Amino acid sequence: MDTELLIGIAQILTGIATLVVAIFLAGQLVLQRRSLAVAHQDAQRELAFSSRNTINSILLARLTSDGLASVVSKGFENMDNLTESSDRLRFTGYMRQCYQAFIMEWILGGEQIDKIEFKERMERMFVPLGGRQYYLQTGREIVKIRSQALTQMFDELYEIHQTSPIAG
């Protein structure tokens, strides 16, 4: 057999082998991408579940601690009722934790979050006067830093229950 023919056949076989390896590696990349997508989705679900657990823990603390329940009730009625600095600190700390948990849930939920259900839960923070006072004094800045869409939602809830627009 002619050496040129032999070299040509060897090059063709090498090309075919290279193509087979490239197809195999491309298939592996597709499988890896799918696995990463599933892992990412699982991680997001876990974070959302953890966020919801945090909210439940905050509410449970309020329900099981007479002192905290009393302070939160007084604060929700009107923040001016919190005459002692320790009570004001407990109320604002409670509210800050609620806001952080709800913001985390909003961010993690992304497009999958049920916006109607979320808004209904948020509205409970704006019905009492003290909830609106906290939003205006502190909460709005916490939300504004993280999400413009969430700030709009909270502003709407504030204005519905306060019956006046937010200045500025």
CSV table of N, CA and C in Angstrom, one decimal:
chain,number,residue,atom,x,y,z
A,1,MET,N,0.8,-1.2,0.0
A,1,MET,CA,0.0,0.0,0.0
A,1,MET,C,0.9,1.2,0.0
A,2,ASP,N,0.4,2.2,-0.7
A,2,ASP,CA,1.1,3.5,-0.8
A,2,ASP,C,1.1,4.2,0.5
A,3,THR,N,2.2,4.8,0.9
A,3,THR,CA,2.3,5.5,2.2
A,3,THR,C,1.4,6.7,2.2
A,4,GLU,N,1.2,7.4,1.1
A,4,GLU,CA,0.4,8.6,1.1
A,4,GLU,C,-1.1,8.2,1.4
A,5,LEU,N,-1.5,7.0,0.8
A,5,LEU,CA,-2.8,6.5,1.1
A,5,LEU,C,-3.0,6.1,2.5
A,6,LEU,N,-2.0,5.5,3.1
A,6,LEU,CA,-2.0,5.1,4.5
A,6,LEU,C,-2.0,6.3,5.4
A,7,ILE,N,-1.3,7.4,5.1
A,7,ILE,CA,-1.3,8.6,5.8
A,7,ILE,C,-2.7,9.2,5.8
A,8,GLY,N,-3.3,9.2,4.6
A,8,GLY,CA,-4.6,9.8,4.4
A,8,GLY,C,-5.7,9.1,5.2
A,9,ILE,N,-5.6,7.7,5.2
A,9,ILE,CA,-6.6,6.9,6.0
A,9,ILE,C,-6.4,7.2,7.5
A,10,ALA,N,-5.1,7.3,7.9
A,10,ALA,CA,-4.8,7.6,9.3
A,10,ALA,C,-5.4,8.9,9.7
A,11,GLN,N,-5.2,9.9,8.8
A,11,GLN,CA,-5.8,11.3,9.1
A,11,GLN,C,-7.3,11.2,9.2
A,12,ILE,N,-7.9,10.5,8.3
A,12,ILE,CA,-9.4,10.4,8.4
A,12,ILE,C,-9.8,9.7,9.7
A,13,LEU,N,-9.2,8.6,10.0
A,13,LEU,CA,-9.5,7.9,11.3
A,13,LEU,C,-9.3,8.8,12.5
A,14,THR,N,-8.2,9.6,12.5
A,14,THR,CA,-7.9,10.5,13.6
A,14,THR,C,-9.0,11.6,13.7
A,15,GLY,N,-9.4,12.1,12.5
A,15,GLY,CA,-10.5,13.1,12.5
A,15,GLY,C,-11.8,12.6,13.0
A,16,ILE,N,-12.1,11.3,12.6
A,16,ILE,CA,-13.4,10.7,13.1
A,16,ILE,C,-13.3,10.5,14.6
A,17,ALA,N,-12.1,10.0,15.1
A,17,ALA,CA,-12.0,9.8,16.5
A,17,ALA,C,-12.1,11.1,17.3
A,18,THR,N,-11.5,12.2,16.7
A,18,THR,CA,-11.6,13.5,17.4
A,18,THR,C,-13.1,14.0,17.4
A,19,LEU,N,-13.8,13.7,16.3
A,19,LEU,CA,-15.2,14.1,16.2
A,19,LEU,C,-16.0,13.3,17.3
A,20,VAL,N,-15.8,12.1,17.4
A,20,VAL,CA,-16.5,11.2,18.4
A,20,VAL,C,-16.2,11.8,19.8
A,21,VAL,N,-15.0,12.1,20.1
A,21,VAL,CA,-14.6,12.6,21.4
A,21,VAL,C,-15.3,14.0,21.7
A,22,ALA,N,-15.3,14.8,20.6
A,22,ALA,CA,-15.9,16.1,20.8
A,22,ALA,C,-17.4,16.0,21.0
A,23,ILE,N,-18.1,15.0,20.3
A,23,ILE,CA,-19.5,14.8,20.5
A,23,ILE,C,-19.8,14.3,21.9
A,24,PHE,N,-18.9,13.4,22.4
A,24,PHE,CA,-19.1,12.8,23.8
A,24,PHE,C,-18.9,14.0,24.8
A,25,LEU,N,-17.9,14.8,24.6
A,25,LEU,CA,-17.7,15.9,25.6
A,25,LEU,C,-18.8,16.9,25.5
A,26,ALA,N,-19.4,17.2,24.4
A,26,ALA,CA,-20.5,18.1,24.3
A,26,ALA,C,-21.7,17.5,25.0
A,27,GLY,N,-21.9,16.2,24.9
A,27,GLY,CA,-23.0,15.5,25.6
A,27,GLY,C,-22.8,15.6,27.1
A,28,GLN,N,-21.5,15.5,27.6
A,28,GLN,CA,-21.2,15.6,29.0
A,28,GLN,C,-21.5,17.0,29.5
A,29,LEU,N,-21.2,18.0,28.7
A,29,LEU,CA,-21.5,19.4,29.0
A,29,LEU,C,-23.0,19.7,29.2
A,30,VAL,N,-23.8,19.1,28.3
A,30,VAL,CA,-25.2,19.2,28.3
A,30,VAL,C,-25.7,18.6,29.6
A,31,LEU,N,-25.3,17.4,29.9
A,31,LEU,CA,-25.7,16.7,31.2
A,31,LEU,C,-25.3,17.5,32.4
A,32,GLN,N,-24.1,18.0,32.4
A,32,GLN,CA,-23.6,18.8,33.5
A,32,GLN,C,-24.4,20.1,33.7
A,33,ARG,N,-24.8,20.7,32.6
A,33,ARG,CA,-25.6,21.9,32.7
A,33,ARG,C,-27.0,21.6,33.3
A,34,ARG,N,-27.6,20.5,32.9
A,34,ARG,CA,-28.8,20.1,33.4
A,34,ARG,C,-28.7,19.8,34.9
A,35,SER,N,-27.6,19.1,35.3
A,35,SER,CA,-27.4,18.9,36.7
A,35,SER,C,-27.3,20.1,37.5
A,36,LEU,N,-26.5,21.1,37.0
A,36,LEU,CA,-26.3,22.4,37.7
A,36,LEU,C,-27.7,23.1,37.8
A,37,ALA,N,-28.5,23.1,36.7
A,37,ALA,CA,-29.8,23.8,36.8
A,37,ALA,C,-30.7,23.2,37.9
A,38,VAL,N,-30.7,21.8,38.0
A,38,VAL,CA,-31.4,21.2,39.0
A,38,VAL,C,-30.9,21.5,40.4
A,39,ALA,N,-29.6,21.5,40.6
A,39,ALA,CA,-28.9,21.9,41.8
A,39,ALA,C,-29.2,23.3,42.2
A,40,HIS,N,-29.2,24.2,41.2
A,40,HIS,CA,-29.5,25.6,41.5
A,40,HIS,C,-31.0,25.8,41.9
A,41,GLN,N,-31.9,25.1,41.3
A,41,GLN,CA,-33.3,25.1,41.6
A,41,GLN,C,-33.5,24.6,43.0
A,42,ASP,N,-32.8,23.5,43.4
A,42,ASP,CA,-32.9,22.9,44.7
A,42,ASP,C,-32.4,23.9,45.8
A,43,ALA,N,-31.3,24.5,45.5
A,43,ALA,CA,-30.7,25.5,46.4
A,43,ALA,C,-31.7,26.7,46.6
A,44,GLN,N,-32.3,27.1,45.5
A,44,GLN,CA,-33.3,28.2,45.7
A,44,GLN,C,-34.5,27.8,46.5
A,45,ARG,N,-35.0,26.6,46.3
A,45,ARG,CA,-36.1,26.1,47.1
A,45,ARG,C,-35.7,26.0,48.6
A,46,GLU,N,-34.5,25.5,48.8
A,46,GLU,CA,-34.0,25.4,50.2
A,46,GLU,C,-33.9,26.8,50.8
A,47,LEU,N,-33.4,27.8,50.1
A,47,LEU,CA,-33.3,29.1,50.7
A,47,LEU,C,-34.7,29.7,50.9
A,48,ALA,N,-35.6,29.5,50.0
A,48,ALA,CA,-37.0,30.0,50.2
A,48,ALA,C,-37.6,29.4,51.4
A,49,PHE,N,-37.4,28.1,51.5
A,49,PHE,CA,-38.0,27.3,52.7
A,49,PHE,C,-37.3,27.9,54.0
A,50,SER,N,-36.0,28.1,54.0
A,50,SER,CA,-35.3,28.6,55.1
A,50,SER,C,-35.9,30.0,55.5
A,51,SER,N,-36.1,30.8,54.4
A,51,SER,CA,-36.7,32.2,54.7
A,51,SER,C,-38.0,32.1,55.3
A,52,ARG,N,-38.9,31.2,54.8
A,52,ARG,CA,-40.2,31.1,55.4
A,52,ARG,C,-40.1,30.6,56.8
A,53,ASN,N,-39.2,29.7,57.1
A,53,ASN,CA,-38.9,29.2,58.5
A,53,ASN,C,-38.5,30.4,59.4
A,54,THR,N,-37.7,31.3,58.9
A,54,THR,CA,-37.3,32.4,59.6
A,54,THR,C,-38.4,33.3,60.0
A,55,ILE,N,-39.3,33.5,59.1
A,55,ILE,CA,-40.5,34.3,59.3
A,55,ILE,C,-41.4,33.6,60.4
A,56,ASN,N,-41.5,32.3,60.3
A,56,ASN,CA,-42.3,31.6,61.3
A,56,ASN,C,-41.6,31.6,62.6
A,57,SER,N,-40.3,31.6,62.7
A,57,SER,CA,-39.6,31.7,64.0
A,57,SER,C,-39.8,33.1,64.6
A,58,ILE,N,-39.8,34.1,63.8
A,58,ILE,CA,-40.0,35.5,64.3
A,58,ILE,C,-41.4,35.6,64.9
A,59,LEU,N,-42.4,35.0,64.2
A,59,LEU,CA,-43.8,35.1,64.7
A,59,LEU,C,-44.0,34.2,65.9
A,60,LEU,N,-43.3,33.1,65.9
A,60,LEU,CA,-43.4,32.2,67.1
A,60,LEU,C,-42.8,32.9,68.3
A,61,ALA,N,-41.7,33.6,68.1
A,61,ALA,CA,-41.1,34.3,69.3
A,61,ALA,C,-42.1,35.3,69.8
A,62,ARG,N,-42.8,36.0,69.0
A,62,ARG,CA,-43.8,37.0,69.4
A,62,ARG,C,-44.9,36.3,70.2
A,63,LEU,N,-45.3,35.1,69.7
A,63,LEU,CA,-46.4,34.4,70.3
A,63,LEU,C,-46.1,33.8,71.6
A,64,THR,N,-44.8,33.4,71.8
A,64,THR,CA,-44.5,32.6,73.0
A,64,THR,C,-43.8,33.5,74.0
A,65,SER,N,-43.5,34.7,73.7
A,65,SER,CA,-42.9,35.6,74.7
A,65,SER,C,-43.9,36.7,75.1
A,66,ASP,N,-44.4,36.6,76.3
A,66,ASP,CA,-45.4,37.6,76.7
A,66,ASP,C,-44.8,39.0,76.6
A,67,GLY,N,-43.5,39.2,77.0
A,67,GLY,CA,-42.9,40.5,77.0
A,67,GLY,C,-42.9,41.1,75.5
A,68,LEU,N,-42.4,40.2,74.6
A,68,LEU,CA,-42.3,40.7,73.2
A,68,LEU,C,-43.7,40.9,72.6
A,69,ALA,N,-44.6,40.0,73.0
A,69,ALA,CA,-46.0,40.2,72.4
A,69,ALA,C,-46.6,41.5,72.9
A,70,SER,N,-46.4,41.8,74.2
A,70,SER,CA,-46.9,43.1,74.7
A,70,SER,C,-46.3,44.3,74.0
A,71,VAL,N,-45.0,44.3,73.9
A,71,VAL,CA,-44.2,45.4,73.2
A,71,VAL,C,-44.7,45.5,71.8
A,72,VAL,N,-44.8,44.4,71.1
A,72,VAL,CA,-45.2,44.5,69.7
A,72,VAL,C,-46.6,45.0,69.5
A,73,SER,N,-47.5,44.6,70.4
A,73,SER,CA,-48.9,45.1,70.4
A,73,SER,C,-48.9,46.6,70.7
A,74,LYS,N,-48.2,47.0,71.7
A,74,LYS,CA,-48.2,48.5,72.0
A,74,LYS,C,-47.6,49.2,70.8
A,75,GLY,N,-46.5,48.7,70.2
A,75,GLY,CA,-45.9,49.4,69.1
A,75,GLY,C,-46.7,49.4,67.9
A,76,PHE,N,-47.5,48.3,67.6
A,76,PHE,CA,-48.4,48.3,66.4
A,76,PHE,C,-49.5,49.3,66.7
A,77,GLU,N,-50.0,49.4,67.9
A,77,GLU,CA,-51.0,50.4,68.2
A,77,GLU,C,-50.6,51.8,67.9
A,78,ASN,N,-49.4,52.2,68.3
A,78,ASN,CA,-48.8,53.5,68.1
A,78,ASN,C,-47.4,53.4,68.6
A,79,MET,N,-46.4,53.7,67.8
A,79,MET,CA,-45.0,53.7,68.3
A,79,MET,C,-44.8,54.7,69.4
A,80,ASP,N,-45.6,55.7,69.5
A,80,ASP,CA,-45.5,56.7,70.6
A,80,ASP,C,-45.8,56.1,71.9
A,81,ASN,N,-46.5,54.9,71.9
A,81,ASN,CA,-46.8,54.2,73.2
A,81,ASN,C,-45.6,53.6,73.8
A,82,LEU,N,-44.5,53.4,73.0
A,82,LEU,CA,-43.3,52.8,73.5
A,82,LEU,C,-42.4,53.9,74.1
A,83,THR,N,-42.7,54.1,75.4
A,83,THR,CA,-42.0,55.2,76.1
A,83,THR,C,-40.6,54.8,76.6
A,84,GLU,N,-40.4,53.5,76.9
A,84,GLU,CA,-39.1,53.1,77.4
A,84,GLU,C,-38.3,52.7,76.2
A,85,SER,N,-37.0,53.1,76.3
A,85,SER,CA,-36.1,52.8,75.2
A,85,SER,C,-35.9,51.3,74.9
A,86,SER,N,-36.0,50.5,75.9
A,86,SER,CA,-35.8,49.0,75.7
A,86,SER,C,-37.0,48.5,75.0
A,87,ASP,N,-38.2,49.0,75.2
A,87,ASP,CA,-39.4,48.6,74.5
A,87,ASP,C,-39.3,49.0,73.0
A,88,ARG,N,-38.9,50.2,72.8
A,88,ARG,CA,-38.7,50.7,71.4
A,88,ARG,C,-37.7,49.9,70.7
A,89,LEU,N,-36.6,49.5,71.3
A,89,LEU,CA,-35.6,48.7,70.7
A,89,LEU,C,-36.1,47.3,70.4
A,90,ARG,N,-36.9,46.7,71.3
A,90,ARG,CA,-37.5,45.4,71.0
A,90,ARG,C,-38.4,45.5,69.8
A,91,PHE,N,-39.3,46.5,69.8
A,91,PHE,CA,-40.2,46.6,68.7
A,91,PHE,C,-39.5,46.8,67.4
A,92,THR,N,-38.6,47.8,67.3
A,92,THR,CA,-37.9,48.0,66.1
A,92,THR,C,-37.0,46.8,65.6
A,93,GLY,N,-36.4,46.1,66.6
A,93,GLY,CA,-35.7,44.9,66.3
A,93,GLY,C,-36.6,43.9,65.7
A,94,TYR,N,-37.8,43.7,66.3
A,94,TYR,CA,-38.7,42.7,65.8
A,94,TYR,C,-39.1,43.1,64.3
A,95,MET,N,-39.5,44.4,64.1
A,95,MET,CA,-39.9,44.8,62.8
A,95,MET,C,-38.8,44.7,61.8
A,96,ARG,N,-37.5,45.0,62.2
A,96,ARG,CA,-36.4,44.9,61.3
A,96,ARG,C,-36.2,43.4,60.8
A,97,GLN,N,-36.3,42.5,61.8
A,97,GLN,CA,-36.2,41.1,61.5
A,97,GLN,C,-37.3,40.6,60.5
A,98,CYS,N,-38.5,41.1,60.7
A,98,CYS,CA,-39.7,40.8,59.8
A,98,CYS,C,-39.3,41.3,58.4
A,99,TYR,N,-38.9,42.6,58.4
A,99,TYR,CA,-38.6,43.2,57.0
A,99,TYR,C,-37.5,42.4,56.3
A,100,GLN,N,-36.4,42.0,57.1
A,100,GLN,CA,-35.3,41.3,56.4
A,100,GLN,C,-35.8,40.0,55.9
A,101,ALA,N,-36.6,39.3,56.7
A,101,ALA,CA,-37.1,37.9,56.3
A,101,ALA,C,-38.0,38.1,55.0
A,102,PHE,N,-38.9,39.1,55.0
A,102,PHE,CA,-39.8,39.2,53.9
A,102,PHE,C,-39.0,39.7,52.6
A,103,ILE,N,-38.0,40.5,52.8
A,103,ILE,CA,-37.2,41.0,51.7
A,103,ILE,C,-36.5,39.8,51.1
A,104,MET,N,-35.9,38.9,52.0
A,104,MET,CA,-35.2,37.7,51.5
A,104,MET,C,-36.1,36.8,50.8
A,105,GLU,N,-37.4,36.6,51.3
A,105,GLU,CA,-38.3,35.8,50.6
A,105,GLU,C,-38.6,36.4,49.2
A,106,TRP,N,-38.8,37.7,49.1
A,106,TRP,CA,-39.1,38.4,47.8
A,106,TRP,C,-37.9,38.2,46.9
A,107,ILE,N,-36.7,38.4,47.3
A,107,ILE,CA,-35.6,38.2,46.4
A,107,ILE,C,-35.4,36.8,46.0
A,108,LEU,N,-35.5,35.9,46.9
A,108,LEU,CA,-35.4,34.5,46.5
A,108,LEU,C,-36.5,33.9,45.7
A,109,GLY,N,-37.7,34.5,45.9
A,109,GLY,CA,-38.9,34.0,45.1
A,109,GLY,C,-38.8,34.4,43.7
A,110,GLY,N,-38.3,35.5,43.4
A,110,GLY,CA,-38.1,36.0,42.0
A,110,GLY,C,-39.5,35.9,41.3
A,111,GLU,N,-39.4,35.4,40.1
A,111,GLU,CA,-40.6,35.3,39.2
A,111,GLU,C,-41.6,34.3,39.8
A,112,GLN,N,-41.2,33.3,40.6
A,112,GLN,CA,-42.1,32.3,41.1
A,112,GLN,C,-42.9,32.7,42.2
A,113,ILE,N,-42.6,33.8,42.9
A,113,ILE,CA,-43.4,34.2,44.1
A,113,ILE,C,-44.8,34.6,43.7
A,114,ASP,N,-45.7,34.2,44.5
A,114,ASP,CA,-47.1,34.5,44.4
A,114,ASP,C,-47.3,35.9,44.9
A,115,LYS,N,-47.3,36.9,44.0
A,115,LYS,CA,-47.3,38.3,44.4
A,115,LYS,C,-48.6,38.7,45.2
A,116,ILE,N,-49.7,38.1,44.8
A,116,ILE,CA,-50.9,38.5,45.5
A,116,ILE,C,-50.9,38.0,46.9
A,117,GLU,N,-50.5,36.7,47.1
A,117,GLU,CA,-50.4,36.2,48.5
A,117,GLU,C,-49.3,36.9,49.3
A,118,PHE,N,-48.2,37.2,48.7
A,118,PHE,CA,-47.2,38.0,49.4
A,118,PHE,C,-47.7,39.4,49.8
A,119,LYS,N,-48.4,40.0,48.9
A,119,LYS,CA,-48.9,41.4,49.2
A,119,LYS,C,-49.9,41.3,50.3
A,120,GLU,N,-50.7,40.3,50.3
A,120,GLU,CA,-51.7,40.1,51.4
A,120,GLU,C,-51.0,39.9,52.8
A,121,ARG,N,-49.9,39.2,52.8
A,121,ARG,CA,-49.2,39.0,54.1
A,121,ARG,C,-48.5,40.3,54.5
A,122,MET,N,-48.0,41.0,53.5
A,122,MET,CA,-47.3,42.3,53.8
A,122,MET,C,-48.3,43.3,54.3
A,123,GLU,N,-49.5,43.3,53.8
A,123,GLU,CA,-50.6,44.3,54.2
A,123,GLU,C,-50.8,44.2,55.7
A,124,ARG,N,-50.6,43.1,56.3
A,124,ARG,CA,-50.8,43.0,57.8
A,124,ARG,C,-49.9,43.9,58.6
A,125,MET,N,-48.7,44.2,58.0
A,125,MET,CA,-47.8,45.1,58.6
A,125,MET,C,-48.2,46.6,58.5
A,126,PHE,N,-49.1,46.9,57.6
A,126,PHE,CA,-49.5,48.3,57.3
A,126,PHE,C,-50.9,48.6,57.9
A,127,VAL,N,-51.7,47.7,58.3
A,127,VAL,CA,-53.0,48.0,58.9
A,127,VAL,C,-52.8,48.7,60.2
A,128,PRO,N,-52.0,48.3,61.1
A,128,PRO,CA,-51.9,49.1,62.4
A,128,PRO,C,-51.1,50.4,62.1
A,129,LEU,N,-51.4,51.4,62.9
A,129,LEU,CA,-50.7,52.7,62.8
A,129,LEU,C,-49.2,52.5,63.0
A,130,GLY,N,-48.8,51.8,64.0
A,130,GLY,CA,-47.4,51.6,64.4
A,130,GLY,C,-46.6,50.9,63.2
A,131,GLY,N,-47.3,50.1,62.5
A,131,GLY,CA,-46.6,49.4,61.3
A,131,GLY,C,-46.3,50.5,60.3
A,132,ARG,N,-47.2,51.4,60.1
A,132,ARG,CA,-47.0,52.5,59.1
A,132,ARG,C,-45.9,53.4,59.6
A,133,GLN,N,-46.0,53.7,60.9
A,133,GLN,CA,-45.0,54.6,61.5
A,133,GLN,C,-43.6,54.0,61.3
A,134,TYR,N,-43.5,52.8,61.6
A,134,TYR,CA,-42.1,52.1,61.4
A,134,TYR,C,-41.7,52.2,60.0
A,135,TYR,N,-42.6,51.9,59.1
A,135,TYR,CA,-42.2,51.9,57.6
A,135,TYR,C,-41.7,53.3,57.2
A,136,LEU,N,-42.4,54.3,57.7
A,136,LEU,CA,-42.0,55.7,57.3
A,136,LEU,C,-40.7,56.1,57.9
A,137,GLN,N,-40.5,55.7,59.2
A,137,GLN,CA,-39.3,56.1,59.9
A,137,GLN,C,-38.0,55.3,59.5
A,138,THR,N,-38.2,54.0,59.3
A,138,THR,CA,-37.1,53.1,59.1
A,138,THR,C,-37.3,52.1,58.0
A,139,GLY,N,-38.4,51.4,58.0
A,139,GLY,CA,-38.6,50.3,57.1
A,139,GLY,C,-38.5,50.7,55.6
A,140,ARG,N,-38.9,51.8,55.2
A,140,ARG,CA,-38.8,52.2,53.8
A,140,ARG,C,-37.4,52.2,53.3
A,141,GLU,N,-36.5,52.7,54.1
A,141,GLU,CA,-35.1,52.8,53.7
A,141,GLU,C,-34.5,51.4,53.6
A,142,ILE,N,-34.9,50.5,54.5
A,142,ILE,CA,-34.4,49.1,54.4
A,142,ILE,C,-34.9,48.5,53.1
A,143,VAL,N,-36.1,48.7,52.7
A,143,VAL,CA,-36.7,48.1,51.5
A,143,VAL,C,-36.1,48.7,50.3
A,144,LYS,N,-35.9,50.1,50.3
A,144,LYS,CA,-35.4,50.8,49.1
A,144,LYS,C,-34.0,50.4,48.7
A,145,ILE,N,-33.2,50.0,49.6
A,145,ILE,CA,-31.9,49.6,49.3
A,145,ILE,C,-31.9,48.3,48.5
A,146,ARG,N,-32.9,47.5,48.7
A,146,ARG,CA,-32.9,46.1,48.1
A,146,ARG,C,-33.8,45.9,46.9
A,147,SER,N,-34.9,46.6,46.8
A,147,SER,CA,-35.8,46.4,45.7
A,147,SER,C,-36.7,47.5,45.4
A,148,GLN,N,-36.6,48.0,44.2
A,148,GLN,CA,-37.5,49.1,43.8
A,148,GLN,C,-39.0,48.6,43.7
A,149,ALA,N,-39.2,47.4,43.1
A,149,ALA,CA,-40.5,46.9,43.0
A,149,ALA,C,-41.2,46.6,44.3
A,150,LEU,N,-40.4,46.2,45.3
A,150,LEU,CA,-40.9,45.9,46.6
A,150,LEU,C,-41.2,47.3,47.3
A,151,THR,N,-40.4,48.3,47.1
A,151,THR,CA,-40.7,49.6,47.6
A,151,THR,C,-42.0,50.1,47.1
A,152,GLN,N,-42.2,50.0,45.8
A,152,GLN,CA,-43.5,50.4,45.2
A,152,GLN,C,-44.7,49.7,45.9
A,153,MET,N,-44.6,48.4,46.1
A,153,MET,CA,-45.6,47.6,46.7
A,153,MET,C,-45.9,48.1,48.1
A,154,PHE,N,-44.8,48.3,48.9
A,154,PHE,CA,-45.0,48.8,50.2
A,154,PHE,C,-45.5,50.2,50.3
A,155,ASP,N,-45.1,51.1,49.4
A,155,ASP,CA,-45.6,52.4,49.3
A,155,ASP,C,-47.1,52.4,49.1
A,156,GLU,N,-47.5,51.5,48.1
A,156,GLU,CA,-49.0,51.4,47.9
A,156,GLU,C,-49.7,51.0,49.1
A,157,LEU,N,-49.2,50.0,49.8
A,157,LEU,CA,-49.9,49.5,51.0
A,157,LEU,C,-49.9,50.6,52.1
A,158,TYR,N,-48.9,51.4,52.2
A,158,TYR,CA,-48.8,52.5,53.2
A,158,TYR,C,-49.9,53.5,52.8
A,159,GLU,N,-49.9,53.9,51.5
A,159,GLU,CA,-50.9,54.9,51.1
A,159,GLU,C,-52.3,54.5,51.2
A,160,ILE,N,-52.6,53.2,51.0
A,160,ILE,CA,-54.0,52.7,51.1
A,160,ILE,C,-54.4,52.8,52.6
A,161,HIS,N,-53.6,52.5,53.5
A,161,HIS,CA,-54.0,52.5,54.9
A,161,HIS,C,-53.8,53.8,55.6
A,162,GLN,N,-52.9,54.6,55.1
A,162,GLN,CA,-52.6,56.0,55.7
A,162,GLN,C,-53.5,57.0,55.1
A,163,THR,N,-54.1,56.7,53.9
A,163,THR,CA,-54.9,57.6,53.1
A,163,THR,C,-54.2,58.9,52.8
A,164,SER,N,-52.9,58.8,52.7
A,164,SER,CA,-52.1,60.0,52.2
A,164,SER,C,-50.8,59.5,51.6
A,165,PRO,N,-50.3,60.2,50.6
A,165,PRO,CA,-49.1,59.7,49.9
A,165,PRO,C,-47.9,59.9,50.8
A,166,ILE,N,-46.9,59.2,50.4
A,166,ILE,CA,-45.6,59.3,51.1
A,166,ILE,C,-44.9,60.6,50.5
A,167,ALA,N,-44.4,61.5,51.4
A,167,ALA,CA,-43.7,62.7,50.9
A,167,ALA,C,-42.3,62.3,50.5
A,168,GLY,N,-42.0,62.8,49.3
A,168,GLY,CA,-40.6,62.6,48.8
A,168,GLY,C,-40.5,61.3,48.1
